[in-house]
Coordinates of C-alpha atoms (C1' of nucleotides) in Angstrom, one line a residue:
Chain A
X478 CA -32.1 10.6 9.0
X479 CA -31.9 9.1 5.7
X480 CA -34.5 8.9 2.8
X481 CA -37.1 6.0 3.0
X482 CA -36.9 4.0 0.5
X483 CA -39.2 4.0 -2.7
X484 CA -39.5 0.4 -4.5
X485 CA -41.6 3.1 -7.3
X486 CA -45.1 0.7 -7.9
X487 CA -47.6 1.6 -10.1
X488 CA -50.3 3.9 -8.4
X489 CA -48.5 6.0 -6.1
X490 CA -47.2 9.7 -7.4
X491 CA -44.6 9.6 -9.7
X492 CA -41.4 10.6 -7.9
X493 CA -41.2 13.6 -10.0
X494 CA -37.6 14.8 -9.0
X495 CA -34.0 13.5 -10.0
X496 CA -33.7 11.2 -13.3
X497 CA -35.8 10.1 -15.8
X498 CA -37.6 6.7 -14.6
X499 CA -36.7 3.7 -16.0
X500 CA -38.6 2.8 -19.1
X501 CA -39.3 6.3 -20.1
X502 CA -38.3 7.5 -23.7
X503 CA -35.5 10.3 -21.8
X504 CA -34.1 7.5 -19.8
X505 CA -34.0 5.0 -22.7
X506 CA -32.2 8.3 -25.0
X507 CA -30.0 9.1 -22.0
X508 CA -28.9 5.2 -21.9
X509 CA -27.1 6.0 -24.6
X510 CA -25.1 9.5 -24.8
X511 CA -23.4 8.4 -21.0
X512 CA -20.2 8.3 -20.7
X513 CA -19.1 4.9 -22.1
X514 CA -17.2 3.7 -18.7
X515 CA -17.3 0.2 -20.5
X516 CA -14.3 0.8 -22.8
X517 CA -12.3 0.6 -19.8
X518 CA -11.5 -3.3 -19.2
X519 CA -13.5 -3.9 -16.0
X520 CA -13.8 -7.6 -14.7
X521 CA -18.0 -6.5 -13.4
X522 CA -19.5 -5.3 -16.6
X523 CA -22.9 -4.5 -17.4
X524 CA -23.3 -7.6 -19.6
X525 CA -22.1 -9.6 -16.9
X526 CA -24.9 -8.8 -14.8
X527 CA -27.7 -9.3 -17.0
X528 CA -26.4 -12.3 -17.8
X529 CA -26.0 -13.3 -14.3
X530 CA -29.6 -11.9 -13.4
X531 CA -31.2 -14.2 -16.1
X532 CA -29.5 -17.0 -15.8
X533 CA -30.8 -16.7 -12.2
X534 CA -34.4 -15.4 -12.8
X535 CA -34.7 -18.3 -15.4
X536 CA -33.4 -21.2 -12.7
X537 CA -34.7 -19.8 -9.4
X538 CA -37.5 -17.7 -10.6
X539 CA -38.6 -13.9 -9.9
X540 CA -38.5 -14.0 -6.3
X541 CA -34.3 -15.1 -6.7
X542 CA -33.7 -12.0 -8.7
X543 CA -32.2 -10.3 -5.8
X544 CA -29.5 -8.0 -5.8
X545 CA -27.9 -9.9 -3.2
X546 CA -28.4 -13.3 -5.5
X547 CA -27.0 -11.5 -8.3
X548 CA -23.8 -10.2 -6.9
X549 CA -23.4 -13.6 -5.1
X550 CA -23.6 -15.0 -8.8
X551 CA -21.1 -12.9 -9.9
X552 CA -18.5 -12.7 -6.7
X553 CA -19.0 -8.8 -5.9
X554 CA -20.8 -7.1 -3.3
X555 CA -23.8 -5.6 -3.7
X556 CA -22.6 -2.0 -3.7
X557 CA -20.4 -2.8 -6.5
X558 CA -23.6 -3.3 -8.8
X559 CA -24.8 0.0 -8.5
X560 CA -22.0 1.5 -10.7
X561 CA -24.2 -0.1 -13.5
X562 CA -27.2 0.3 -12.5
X563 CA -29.4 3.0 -10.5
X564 CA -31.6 0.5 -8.9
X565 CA -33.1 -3.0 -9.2
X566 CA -35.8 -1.4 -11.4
X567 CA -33.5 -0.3 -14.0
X568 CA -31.8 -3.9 -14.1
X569 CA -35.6 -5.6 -14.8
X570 CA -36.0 -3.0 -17.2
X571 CA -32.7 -3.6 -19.3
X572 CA -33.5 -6.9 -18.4
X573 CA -36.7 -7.7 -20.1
X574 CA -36.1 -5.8 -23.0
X575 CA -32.9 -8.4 -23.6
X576 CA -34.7 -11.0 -22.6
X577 CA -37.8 -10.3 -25.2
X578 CA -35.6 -10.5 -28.3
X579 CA -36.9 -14.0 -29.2
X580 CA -34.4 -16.8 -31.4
X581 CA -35.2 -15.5 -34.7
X582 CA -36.4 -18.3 -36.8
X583 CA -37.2 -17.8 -40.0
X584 CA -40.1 -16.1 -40.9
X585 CA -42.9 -18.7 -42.6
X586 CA -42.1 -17.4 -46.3
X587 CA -45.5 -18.2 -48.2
X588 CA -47.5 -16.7 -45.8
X589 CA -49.4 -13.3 -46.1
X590 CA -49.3 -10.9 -43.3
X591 CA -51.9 -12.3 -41.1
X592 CA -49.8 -15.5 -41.3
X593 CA -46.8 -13.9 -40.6
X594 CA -48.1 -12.0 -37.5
X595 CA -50.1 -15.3 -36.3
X596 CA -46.5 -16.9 -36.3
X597 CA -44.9 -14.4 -34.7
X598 CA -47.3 -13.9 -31.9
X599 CA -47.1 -17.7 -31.6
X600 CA -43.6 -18.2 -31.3
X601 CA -43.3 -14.9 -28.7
X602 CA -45.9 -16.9 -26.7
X603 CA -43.4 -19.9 -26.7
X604 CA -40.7 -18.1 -25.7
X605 CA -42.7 -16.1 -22.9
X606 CA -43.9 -19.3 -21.5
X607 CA -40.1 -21.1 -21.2
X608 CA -38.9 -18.0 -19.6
X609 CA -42.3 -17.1 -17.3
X610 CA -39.9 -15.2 -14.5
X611 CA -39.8 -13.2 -17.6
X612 CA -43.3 -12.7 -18.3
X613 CA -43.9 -12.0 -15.2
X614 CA -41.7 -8.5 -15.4
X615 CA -43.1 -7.1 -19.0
X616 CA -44.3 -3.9 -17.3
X617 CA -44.0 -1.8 -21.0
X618 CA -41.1 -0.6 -19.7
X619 CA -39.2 -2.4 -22.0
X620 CA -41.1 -1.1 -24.9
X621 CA -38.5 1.4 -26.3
X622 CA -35.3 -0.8 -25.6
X623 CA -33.2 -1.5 -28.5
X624 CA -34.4 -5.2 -28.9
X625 CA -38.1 -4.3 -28.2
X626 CA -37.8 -1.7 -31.0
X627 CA -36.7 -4.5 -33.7
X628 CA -39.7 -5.7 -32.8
X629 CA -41.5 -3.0 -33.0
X630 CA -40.3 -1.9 -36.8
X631 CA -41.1 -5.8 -37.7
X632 CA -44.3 -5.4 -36.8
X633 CA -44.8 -2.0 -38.3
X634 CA -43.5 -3.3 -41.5
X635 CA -45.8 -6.4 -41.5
X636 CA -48.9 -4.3 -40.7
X637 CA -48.0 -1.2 -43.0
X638 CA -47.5 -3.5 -45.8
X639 CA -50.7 -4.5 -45.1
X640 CA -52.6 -1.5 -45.6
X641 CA -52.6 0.2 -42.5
X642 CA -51.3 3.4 -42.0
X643 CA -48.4 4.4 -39.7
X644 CA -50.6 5.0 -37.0
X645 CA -53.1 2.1 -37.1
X646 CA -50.2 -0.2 -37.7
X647 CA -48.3 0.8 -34.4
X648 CA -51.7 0.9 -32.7
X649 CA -52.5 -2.8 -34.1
X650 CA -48.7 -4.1 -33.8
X651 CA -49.2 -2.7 -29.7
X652 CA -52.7 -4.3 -28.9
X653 CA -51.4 -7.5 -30.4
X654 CA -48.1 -7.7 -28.1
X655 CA -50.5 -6.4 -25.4
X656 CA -52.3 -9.6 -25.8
X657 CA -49.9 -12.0 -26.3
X658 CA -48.2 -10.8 -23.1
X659 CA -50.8 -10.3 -21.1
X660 CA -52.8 -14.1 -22.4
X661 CA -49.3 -15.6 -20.8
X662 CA -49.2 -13.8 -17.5
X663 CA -52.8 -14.2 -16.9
X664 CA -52.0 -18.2 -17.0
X665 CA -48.9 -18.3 -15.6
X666 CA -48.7 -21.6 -13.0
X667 CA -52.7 -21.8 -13.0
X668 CA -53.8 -23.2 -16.5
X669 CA -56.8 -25.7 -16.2
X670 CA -54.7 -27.5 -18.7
X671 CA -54.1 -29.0 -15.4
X672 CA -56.0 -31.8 -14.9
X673 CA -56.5 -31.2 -11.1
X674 CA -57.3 -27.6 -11.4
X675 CA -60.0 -28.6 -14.4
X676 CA -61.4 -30.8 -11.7
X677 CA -62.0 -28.2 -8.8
X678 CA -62.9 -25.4 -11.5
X679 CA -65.7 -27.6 -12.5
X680 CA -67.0 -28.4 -8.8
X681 CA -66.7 -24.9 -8.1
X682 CA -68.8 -23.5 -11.4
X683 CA -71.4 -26.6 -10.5
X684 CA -71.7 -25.9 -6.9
X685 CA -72.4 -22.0 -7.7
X686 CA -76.4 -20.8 -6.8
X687 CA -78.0 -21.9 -10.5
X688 CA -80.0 -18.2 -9.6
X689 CA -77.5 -15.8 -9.7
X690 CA -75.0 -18.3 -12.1
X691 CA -77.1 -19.9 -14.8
X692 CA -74.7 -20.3 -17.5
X693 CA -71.6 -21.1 -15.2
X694 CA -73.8 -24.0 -13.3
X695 CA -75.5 -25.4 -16.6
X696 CA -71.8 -24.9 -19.1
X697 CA -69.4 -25.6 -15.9
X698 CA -68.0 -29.3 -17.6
X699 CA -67.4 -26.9 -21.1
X700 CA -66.4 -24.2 -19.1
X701 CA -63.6 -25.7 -17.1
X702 CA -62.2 -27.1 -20.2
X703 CA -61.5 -24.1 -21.4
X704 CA -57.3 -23.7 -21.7
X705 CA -55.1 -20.7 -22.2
X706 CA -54.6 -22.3 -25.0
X707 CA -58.1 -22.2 -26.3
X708 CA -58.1 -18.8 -24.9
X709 CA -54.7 -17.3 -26.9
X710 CA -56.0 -18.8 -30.2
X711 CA -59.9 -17.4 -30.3
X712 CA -58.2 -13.7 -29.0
X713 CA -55.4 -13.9 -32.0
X714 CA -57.8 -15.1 -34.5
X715 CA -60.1 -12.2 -33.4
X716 CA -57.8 -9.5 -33.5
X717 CA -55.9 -10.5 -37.1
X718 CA -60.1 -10.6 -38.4
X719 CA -60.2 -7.5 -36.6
X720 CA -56.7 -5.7 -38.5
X721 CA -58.1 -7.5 -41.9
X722 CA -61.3 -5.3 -41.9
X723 CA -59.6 -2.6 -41.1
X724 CA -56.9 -2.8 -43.7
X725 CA -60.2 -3.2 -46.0
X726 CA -61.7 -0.7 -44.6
X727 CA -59.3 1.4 -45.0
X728 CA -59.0 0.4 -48.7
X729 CA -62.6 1.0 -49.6
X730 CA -62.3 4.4 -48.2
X731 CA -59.6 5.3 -50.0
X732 CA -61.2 4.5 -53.0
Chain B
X1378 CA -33.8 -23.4 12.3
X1379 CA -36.9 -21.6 10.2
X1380 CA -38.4 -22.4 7.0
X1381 CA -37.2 -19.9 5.0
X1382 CA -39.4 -17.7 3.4
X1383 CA -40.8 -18.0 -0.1
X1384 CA -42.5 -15.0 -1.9
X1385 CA -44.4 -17.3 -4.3
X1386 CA -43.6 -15.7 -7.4
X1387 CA -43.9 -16.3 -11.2
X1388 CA -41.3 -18.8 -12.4
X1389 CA -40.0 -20.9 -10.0
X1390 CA -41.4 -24.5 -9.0
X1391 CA -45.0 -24.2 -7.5
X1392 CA -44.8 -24.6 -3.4
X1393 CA -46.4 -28.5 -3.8
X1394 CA -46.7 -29.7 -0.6
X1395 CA -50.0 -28.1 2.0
X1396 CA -52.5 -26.1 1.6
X1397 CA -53.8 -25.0 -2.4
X1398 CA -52.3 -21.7 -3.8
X1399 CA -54.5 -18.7 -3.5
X1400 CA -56.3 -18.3 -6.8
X1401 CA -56.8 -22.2 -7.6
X1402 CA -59.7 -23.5 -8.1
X1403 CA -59.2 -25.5 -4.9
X1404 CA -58.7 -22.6 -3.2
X1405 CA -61.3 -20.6 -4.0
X1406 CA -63.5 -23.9 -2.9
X1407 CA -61.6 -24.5 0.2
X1408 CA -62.2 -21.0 1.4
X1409 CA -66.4 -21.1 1.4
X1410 CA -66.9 -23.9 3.5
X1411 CA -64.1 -22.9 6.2
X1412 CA -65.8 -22.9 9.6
X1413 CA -67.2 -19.5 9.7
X1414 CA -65.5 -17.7 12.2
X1415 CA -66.6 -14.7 11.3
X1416 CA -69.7 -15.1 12.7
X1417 CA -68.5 -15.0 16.3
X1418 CA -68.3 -11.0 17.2
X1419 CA -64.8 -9.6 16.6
X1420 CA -63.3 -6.0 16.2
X1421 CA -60.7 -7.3 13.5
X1422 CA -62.4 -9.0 10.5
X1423 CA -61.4 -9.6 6.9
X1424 CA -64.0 -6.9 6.0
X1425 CA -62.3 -4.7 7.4
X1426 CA -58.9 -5.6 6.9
X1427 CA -59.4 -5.5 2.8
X1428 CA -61.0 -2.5 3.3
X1429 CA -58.2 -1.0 5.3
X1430 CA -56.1 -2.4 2.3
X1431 CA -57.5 -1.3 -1.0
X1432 CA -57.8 2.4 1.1
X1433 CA -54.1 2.1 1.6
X1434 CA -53.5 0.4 -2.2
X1435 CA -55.8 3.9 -3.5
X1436 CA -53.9 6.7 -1.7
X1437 CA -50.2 5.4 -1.6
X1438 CA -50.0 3.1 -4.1
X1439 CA -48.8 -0.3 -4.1
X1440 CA -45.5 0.0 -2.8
X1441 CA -47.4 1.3 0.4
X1442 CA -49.1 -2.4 1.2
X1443 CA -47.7 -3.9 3.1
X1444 CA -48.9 -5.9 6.3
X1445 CA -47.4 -3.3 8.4
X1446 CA -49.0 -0.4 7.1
X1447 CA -52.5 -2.4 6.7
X1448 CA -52.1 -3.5 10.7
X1449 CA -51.2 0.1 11.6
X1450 CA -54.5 1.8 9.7
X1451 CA -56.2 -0.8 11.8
X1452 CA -54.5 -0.6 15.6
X1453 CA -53.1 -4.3 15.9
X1454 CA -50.3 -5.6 15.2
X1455 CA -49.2 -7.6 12.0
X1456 CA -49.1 -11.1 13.5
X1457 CA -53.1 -10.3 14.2
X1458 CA -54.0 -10.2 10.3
X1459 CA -52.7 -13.7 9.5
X1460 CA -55.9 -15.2 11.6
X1461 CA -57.9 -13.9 8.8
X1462 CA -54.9 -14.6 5.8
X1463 CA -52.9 -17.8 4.9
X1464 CA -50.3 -14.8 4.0
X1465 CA -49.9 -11.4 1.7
X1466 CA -50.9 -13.7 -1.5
X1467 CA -54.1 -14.6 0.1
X1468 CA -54.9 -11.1 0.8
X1469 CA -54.0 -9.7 -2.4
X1470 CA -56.2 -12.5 -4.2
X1471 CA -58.8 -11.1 -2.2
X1472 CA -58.3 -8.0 -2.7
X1473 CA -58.2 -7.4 -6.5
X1474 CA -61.2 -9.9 -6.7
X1475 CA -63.4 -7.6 -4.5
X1476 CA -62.0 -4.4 -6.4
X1477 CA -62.9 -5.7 -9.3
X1478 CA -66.8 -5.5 -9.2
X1479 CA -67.6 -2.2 -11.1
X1480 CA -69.6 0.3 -10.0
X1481 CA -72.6 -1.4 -11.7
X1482 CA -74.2 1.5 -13.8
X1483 CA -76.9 1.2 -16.0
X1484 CA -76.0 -1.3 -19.3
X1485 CA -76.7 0.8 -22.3
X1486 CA -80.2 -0.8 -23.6
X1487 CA -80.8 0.2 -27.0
X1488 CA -77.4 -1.3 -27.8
X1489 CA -76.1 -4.8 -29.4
X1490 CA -74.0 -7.4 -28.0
X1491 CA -71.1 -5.9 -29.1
X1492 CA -72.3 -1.9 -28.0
X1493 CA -72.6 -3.6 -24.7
X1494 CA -69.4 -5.3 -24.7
X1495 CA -67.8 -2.1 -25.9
X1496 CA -69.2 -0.2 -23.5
X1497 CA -68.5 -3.0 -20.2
X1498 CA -65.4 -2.8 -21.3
X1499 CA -64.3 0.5 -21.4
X1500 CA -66.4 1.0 -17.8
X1501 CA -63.3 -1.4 -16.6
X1502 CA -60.5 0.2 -18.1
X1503 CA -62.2 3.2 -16.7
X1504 CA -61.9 1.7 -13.5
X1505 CA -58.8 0.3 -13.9
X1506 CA -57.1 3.4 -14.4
X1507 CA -59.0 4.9 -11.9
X1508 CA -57.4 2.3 -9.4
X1509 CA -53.8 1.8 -11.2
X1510 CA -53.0 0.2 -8.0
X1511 CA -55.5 -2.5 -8.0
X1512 CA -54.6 -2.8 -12.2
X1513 CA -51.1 -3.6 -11.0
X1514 CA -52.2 -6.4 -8.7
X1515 CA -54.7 -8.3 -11.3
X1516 CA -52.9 -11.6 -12.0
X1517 CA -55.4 -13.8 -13.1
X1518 CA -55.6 -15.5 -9.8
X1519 CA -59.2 -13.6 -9.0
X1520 CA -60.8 -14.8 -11.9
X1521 CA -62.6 -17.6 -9.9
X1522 CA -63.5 -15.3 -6.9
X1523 CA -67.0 -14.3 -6.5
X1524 CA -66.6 -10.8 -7.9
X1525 CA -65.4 -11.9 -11.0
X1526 CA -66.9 -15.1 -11.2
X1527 CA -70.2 -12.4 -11.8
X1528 CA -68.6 -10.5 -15.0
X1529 CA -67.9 -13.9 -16.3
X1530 CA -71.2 -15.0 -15.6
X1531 CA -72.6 -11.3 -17.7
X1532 CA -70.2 -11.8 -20.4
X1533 CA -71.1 -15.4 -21.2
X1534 CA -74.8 -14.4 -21.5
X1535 CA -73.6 -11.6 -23.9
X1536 CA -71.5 -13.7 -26.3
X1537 CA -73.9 -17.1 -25.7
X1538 CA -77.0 -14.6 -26.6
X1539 CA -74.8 -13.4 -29.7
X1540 CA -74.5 -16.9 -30.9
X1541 CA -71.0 -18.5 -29.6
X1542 CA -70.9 -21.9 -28.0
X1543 CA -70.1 -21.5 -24.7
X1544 CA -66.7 -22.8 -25.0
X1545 CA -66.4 -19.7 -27.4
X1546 CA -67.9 -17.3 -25.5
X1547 CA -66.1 -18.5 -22.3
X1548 CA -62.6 -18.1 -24.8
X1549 CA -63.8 -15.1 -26.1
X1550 CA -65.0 -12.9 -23.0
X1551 CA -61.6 -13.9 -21.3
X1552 CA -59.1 -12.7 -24.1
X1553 CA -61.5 -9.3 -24.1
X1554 CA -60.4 -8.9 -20.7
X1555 CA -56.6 -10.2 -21.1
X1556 CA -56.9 -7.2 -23.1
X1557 CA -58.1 -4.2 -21.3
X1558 CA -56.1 -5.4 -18.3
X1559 CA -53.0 -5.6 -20.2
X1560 CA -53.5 -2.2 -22.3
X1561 CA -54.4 -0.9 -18.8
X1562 CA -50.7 -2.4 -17.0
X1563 CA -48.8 -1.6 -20.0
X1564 CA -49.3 2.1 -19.8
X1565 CA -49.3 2.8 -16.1
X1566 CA -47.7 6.3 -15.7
X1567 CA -46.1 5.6 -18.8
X1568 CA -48.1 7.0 -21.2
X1569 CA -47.8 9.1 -24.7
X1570 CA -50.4 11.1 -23.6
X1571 CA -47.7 13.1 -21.4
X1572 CA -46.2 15.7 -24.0
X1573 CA -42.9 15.3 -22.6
X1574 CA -42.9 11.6 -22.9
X1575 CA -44.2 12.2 -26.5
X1576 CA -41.4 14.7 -27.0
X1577 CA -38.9 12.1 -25.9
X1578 CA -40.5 9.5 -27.9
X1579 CA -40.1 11.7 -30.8
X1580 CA -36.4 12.2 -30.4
X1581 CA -36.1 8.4 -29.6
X1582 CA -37.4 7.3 -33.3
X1583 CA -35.9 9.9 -35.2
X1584 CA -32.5 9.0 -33.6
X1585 CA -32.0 5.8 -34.6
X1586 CA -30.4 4.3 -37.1
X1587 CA -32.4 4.8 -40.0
X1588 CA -30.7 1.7 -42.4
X1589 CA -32.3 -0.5 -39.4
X1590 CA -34.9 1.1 -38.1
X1591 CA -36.4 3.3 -41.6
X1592 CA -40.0 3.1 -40.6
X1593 CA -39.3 4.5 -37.0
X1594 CA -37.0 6.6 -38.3
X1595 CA -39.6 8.1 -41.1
X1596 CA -42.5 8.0 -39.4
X1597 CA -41.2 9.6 -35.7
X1598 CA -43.9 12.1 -35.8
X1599 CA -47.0 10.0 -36.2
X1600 CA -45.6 7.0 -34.1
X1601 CA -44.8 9.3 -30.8
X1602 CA -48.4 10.3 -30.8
X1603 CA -50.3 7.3 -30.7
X1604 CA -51.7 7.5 -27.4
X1605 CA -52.9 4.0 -24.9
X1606 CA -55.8 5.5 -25.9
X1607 CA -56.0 4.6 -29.9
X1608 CA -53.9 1.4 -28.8
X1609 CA -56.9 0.3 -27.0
X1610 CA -59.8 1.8 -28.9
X1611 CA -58.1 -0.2 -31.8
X1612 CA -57.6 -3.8 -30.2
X1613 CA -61.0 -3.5 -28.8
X1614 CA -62.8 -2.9 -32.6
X1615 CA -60.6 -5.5 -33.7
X1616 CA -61.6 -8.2 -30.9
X1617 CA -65.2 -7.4 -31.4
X1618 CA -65.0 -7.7 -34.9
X1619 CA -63.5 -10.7 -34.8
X1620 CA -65.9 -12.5 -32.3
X1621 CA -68.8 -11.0 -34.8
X1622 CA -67.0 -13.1 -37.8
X1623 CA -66.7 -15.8 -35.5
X1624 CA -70.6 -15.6 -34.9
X1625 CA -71.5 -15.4 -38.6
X1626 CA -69.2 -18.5 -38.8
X1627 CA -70.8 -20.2 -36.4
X1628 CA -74.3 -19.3 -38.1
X1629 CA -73.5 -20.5 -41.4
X1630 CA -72.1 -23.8 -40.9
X1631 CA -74.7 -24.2 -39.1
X1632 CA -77.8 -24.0 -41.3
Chain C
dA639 C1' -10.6 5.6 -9.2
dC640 C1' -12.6 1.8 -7.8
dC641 C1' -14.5 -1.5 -4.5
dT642 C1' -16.0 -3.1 0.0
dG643 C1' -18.0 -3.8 4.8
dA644 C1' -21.2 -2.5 7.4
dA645 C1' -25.0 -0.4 8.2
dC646 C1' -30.0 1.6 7.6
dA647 C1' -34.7 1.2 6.9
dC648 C1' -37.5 -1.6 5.4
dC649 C1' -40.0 -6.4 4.2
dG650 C1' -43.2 -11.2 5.2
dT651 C1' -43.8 -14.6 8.6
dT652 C1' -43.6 -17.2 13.0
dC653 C1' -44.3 -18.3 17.8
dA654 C1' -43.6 -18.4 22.7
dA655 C1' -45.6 -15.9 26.1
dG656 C1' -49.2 -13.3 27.9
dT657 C1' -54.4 -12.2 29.0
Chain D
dA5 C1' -59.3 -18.6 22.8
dC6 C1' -57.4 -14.8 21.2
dC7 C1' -53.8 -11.3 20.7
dT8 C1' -49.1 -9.5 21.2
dG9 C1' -44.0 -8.5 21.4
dA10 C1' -40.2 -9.8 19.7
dA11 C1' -37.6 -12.1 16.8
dC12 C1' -35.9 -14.4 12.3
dA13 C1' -34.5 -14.3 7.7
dC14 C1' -34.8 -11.8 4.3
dC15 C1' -35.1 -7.2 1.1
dG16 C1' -33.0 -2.5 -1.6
dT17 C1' -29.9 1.1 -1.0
dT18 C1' -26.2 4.1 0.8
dC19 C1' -21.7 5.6 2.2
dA20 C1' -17.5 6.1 4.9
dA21 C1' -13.5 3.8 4.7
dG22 C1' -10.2 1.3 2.5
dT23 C1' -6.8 0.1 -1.6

DNA sequence: ACCTGAACACCGTTCAAGT
DNA sequence: ACCTGAACACCGTTCAAGT
């Protein structure tokens, strides 16, 4: 009899024996002091199948990224992929953290912080929403991979320059990416920028029992206006107001 | 030959032809004036079957549903639950919509708009991380169920009665919820709040290259403690205080 | 030492055949 | 009219056997 298999979800008991899971700071640190097989010339390399893996998640979408699909791309078998990975799990988590490190344009100079940060949030945004197979597997797994963690000291530079301290900064710099993420995935292929999907929201706040649904029946044309887009910009205004009273906050105290 | 199967996924080209996707405003029409089958006696109903499902999602996680597993803890067979679901999507949609109402518990009364959106909102994180399952699930798609359709309705009051437009509030009470659902997902069993993942964490920062990475680097320590905890306490003041700016806003250039 | 073929134990979904 | 058994076309993962 062998072992059923575990696709490990969120929810269920962590497997608890074995490895570290993917995504956790001892896997990420233990990524790095293996044994680097690489040097040997191999023609199936770890790059290689990323590569592969994205080119296919970004043509054929999340449900492609198969290991089957993948070694297909790349003229192997299956088996032959885990040498460089564990499991599918690790892949998407290698994956993402690759695929987050956005074209690095250069920075808006002028601007302050908040300016910087609104940029930066905006352009992550763009990228997220060309690559939505990606978007769709940011599980904070990725969080301490090496390009997640440029990142991560960008932002703690922006918002420690700003006043905040160590903490407060990491805290701000993490509920903003949580945001900007999470704004994408909650639109992703149902935005009622839309036109048809406007029209039925609308009938469908309108036809709601005025009793129980004031606001939505009388506000339903304003209310199924409403884009993602409206959406990402009054959250990212809110939270930059937010980090700004802080940092003054923090100031006054200080004084 | 068969269709072949297509696991609707984020990314790839929407379905287009038939029936709406679950979660559309269409669909979420199109489902309440179906002929009511339900009324005619049966000993399978979708009751029953989301209630067999969110048990299932609860104790084993969400690996663990599957339509087998949800037609065994109900003695039929699989091809039996697809009289009452389009497909898995369709019960999923359901599901998280359902699971999603709160246990409605007093609001706090002597407190402001923004004590009471504090307060809602950390009752659903609560939740939320009381059912990571369900918080895994969450993809936007139930935001025009009936469920949720009722927070909305709460929340527009709460932000309309503060002083946004609706289109604001509507913006506003959506990105609040973006939030807690992402700082919820982004943490799942993942969490600095484990002191071995902190330890790891710790070893992580302080291990990397300190010419590229000098604020990770000098500020290890703090950074590895910063708990989903502060992350969200944090985003939440700042949202908050942002839609109170945005109120004031509103108020002045209005008189 | 490396890679493969072939299998195992699962999936979601469909549909002819039963009652 | 309703339900079922059995299949189809997929999954991720493993491992003995090859080279």
């Amino acid at each position: 009899m062998r072992e059923p298999m575990t696709t490990a979800g969120a929810g269920e008991p962590p497997p608890e024996q074995g490895e570290p899971r993917p995504g956790t700071a001892a896997w990420w640190l233990a990524r790095e002091t293996e044994p680097a097989r690489q040097r040997r010339r191999r023609s199936l390399t770890l790059e290689g199948i990323l590569d592969a893996s994205m080119a296919l998640l970004d043509s054929r979408g999340v449900a492609a990224l198969t290991m089957r699909n993948v070694a297909e791309a790349l003229g192997c078998t299956q088996a032959s992929l885990y040498r460089h990975v564990r499991n599918r799990e690790e892949l998407v988590t290698l994956l993402v953290d690759r695929a987050v490190s956005v074209a690095s344009s250069p920075p808006p100079d002028g601007a302050d912080w908040a300016g910087k940060a609104a940029w930066s949030a905006r352009l992550f945004r763009d990228h997220l929403r060309r690559h939505p197979g990606v978007a769709s597997l940011l599980r904070g797994t990725e969080r301490l991979g090496p390009n997640s963690l440029t990142g991560v000291e960008y932002a703690l530079g922006l918002f420690i320059g700003a006043g905040l301290s160590p903490r407060l900064a990491s805290a701000a710099a993490s509920s903003l990416a949580t945001f900007v993420i999470g704004s994408v995935n909650f639109n992703l292929g149902l935005d009622s920028r839309d036109p048809e999907e406007r029209h039925h929201r609308r009938r469908l706040y309108r036809s709601r029992d005025a009793a129980a649904f004031p606001l939505l029946v009388q506000h339903a044309e304003t209310l199924a206006d409403v884009t993602s887009d409206d959406e990402f910009e009054v959250g990212l205004n809110a939270l930059l107001t937010g980090f700004r009273a802080l940092i003054e906050n923090a100031e006054a105290t200080r004084d």
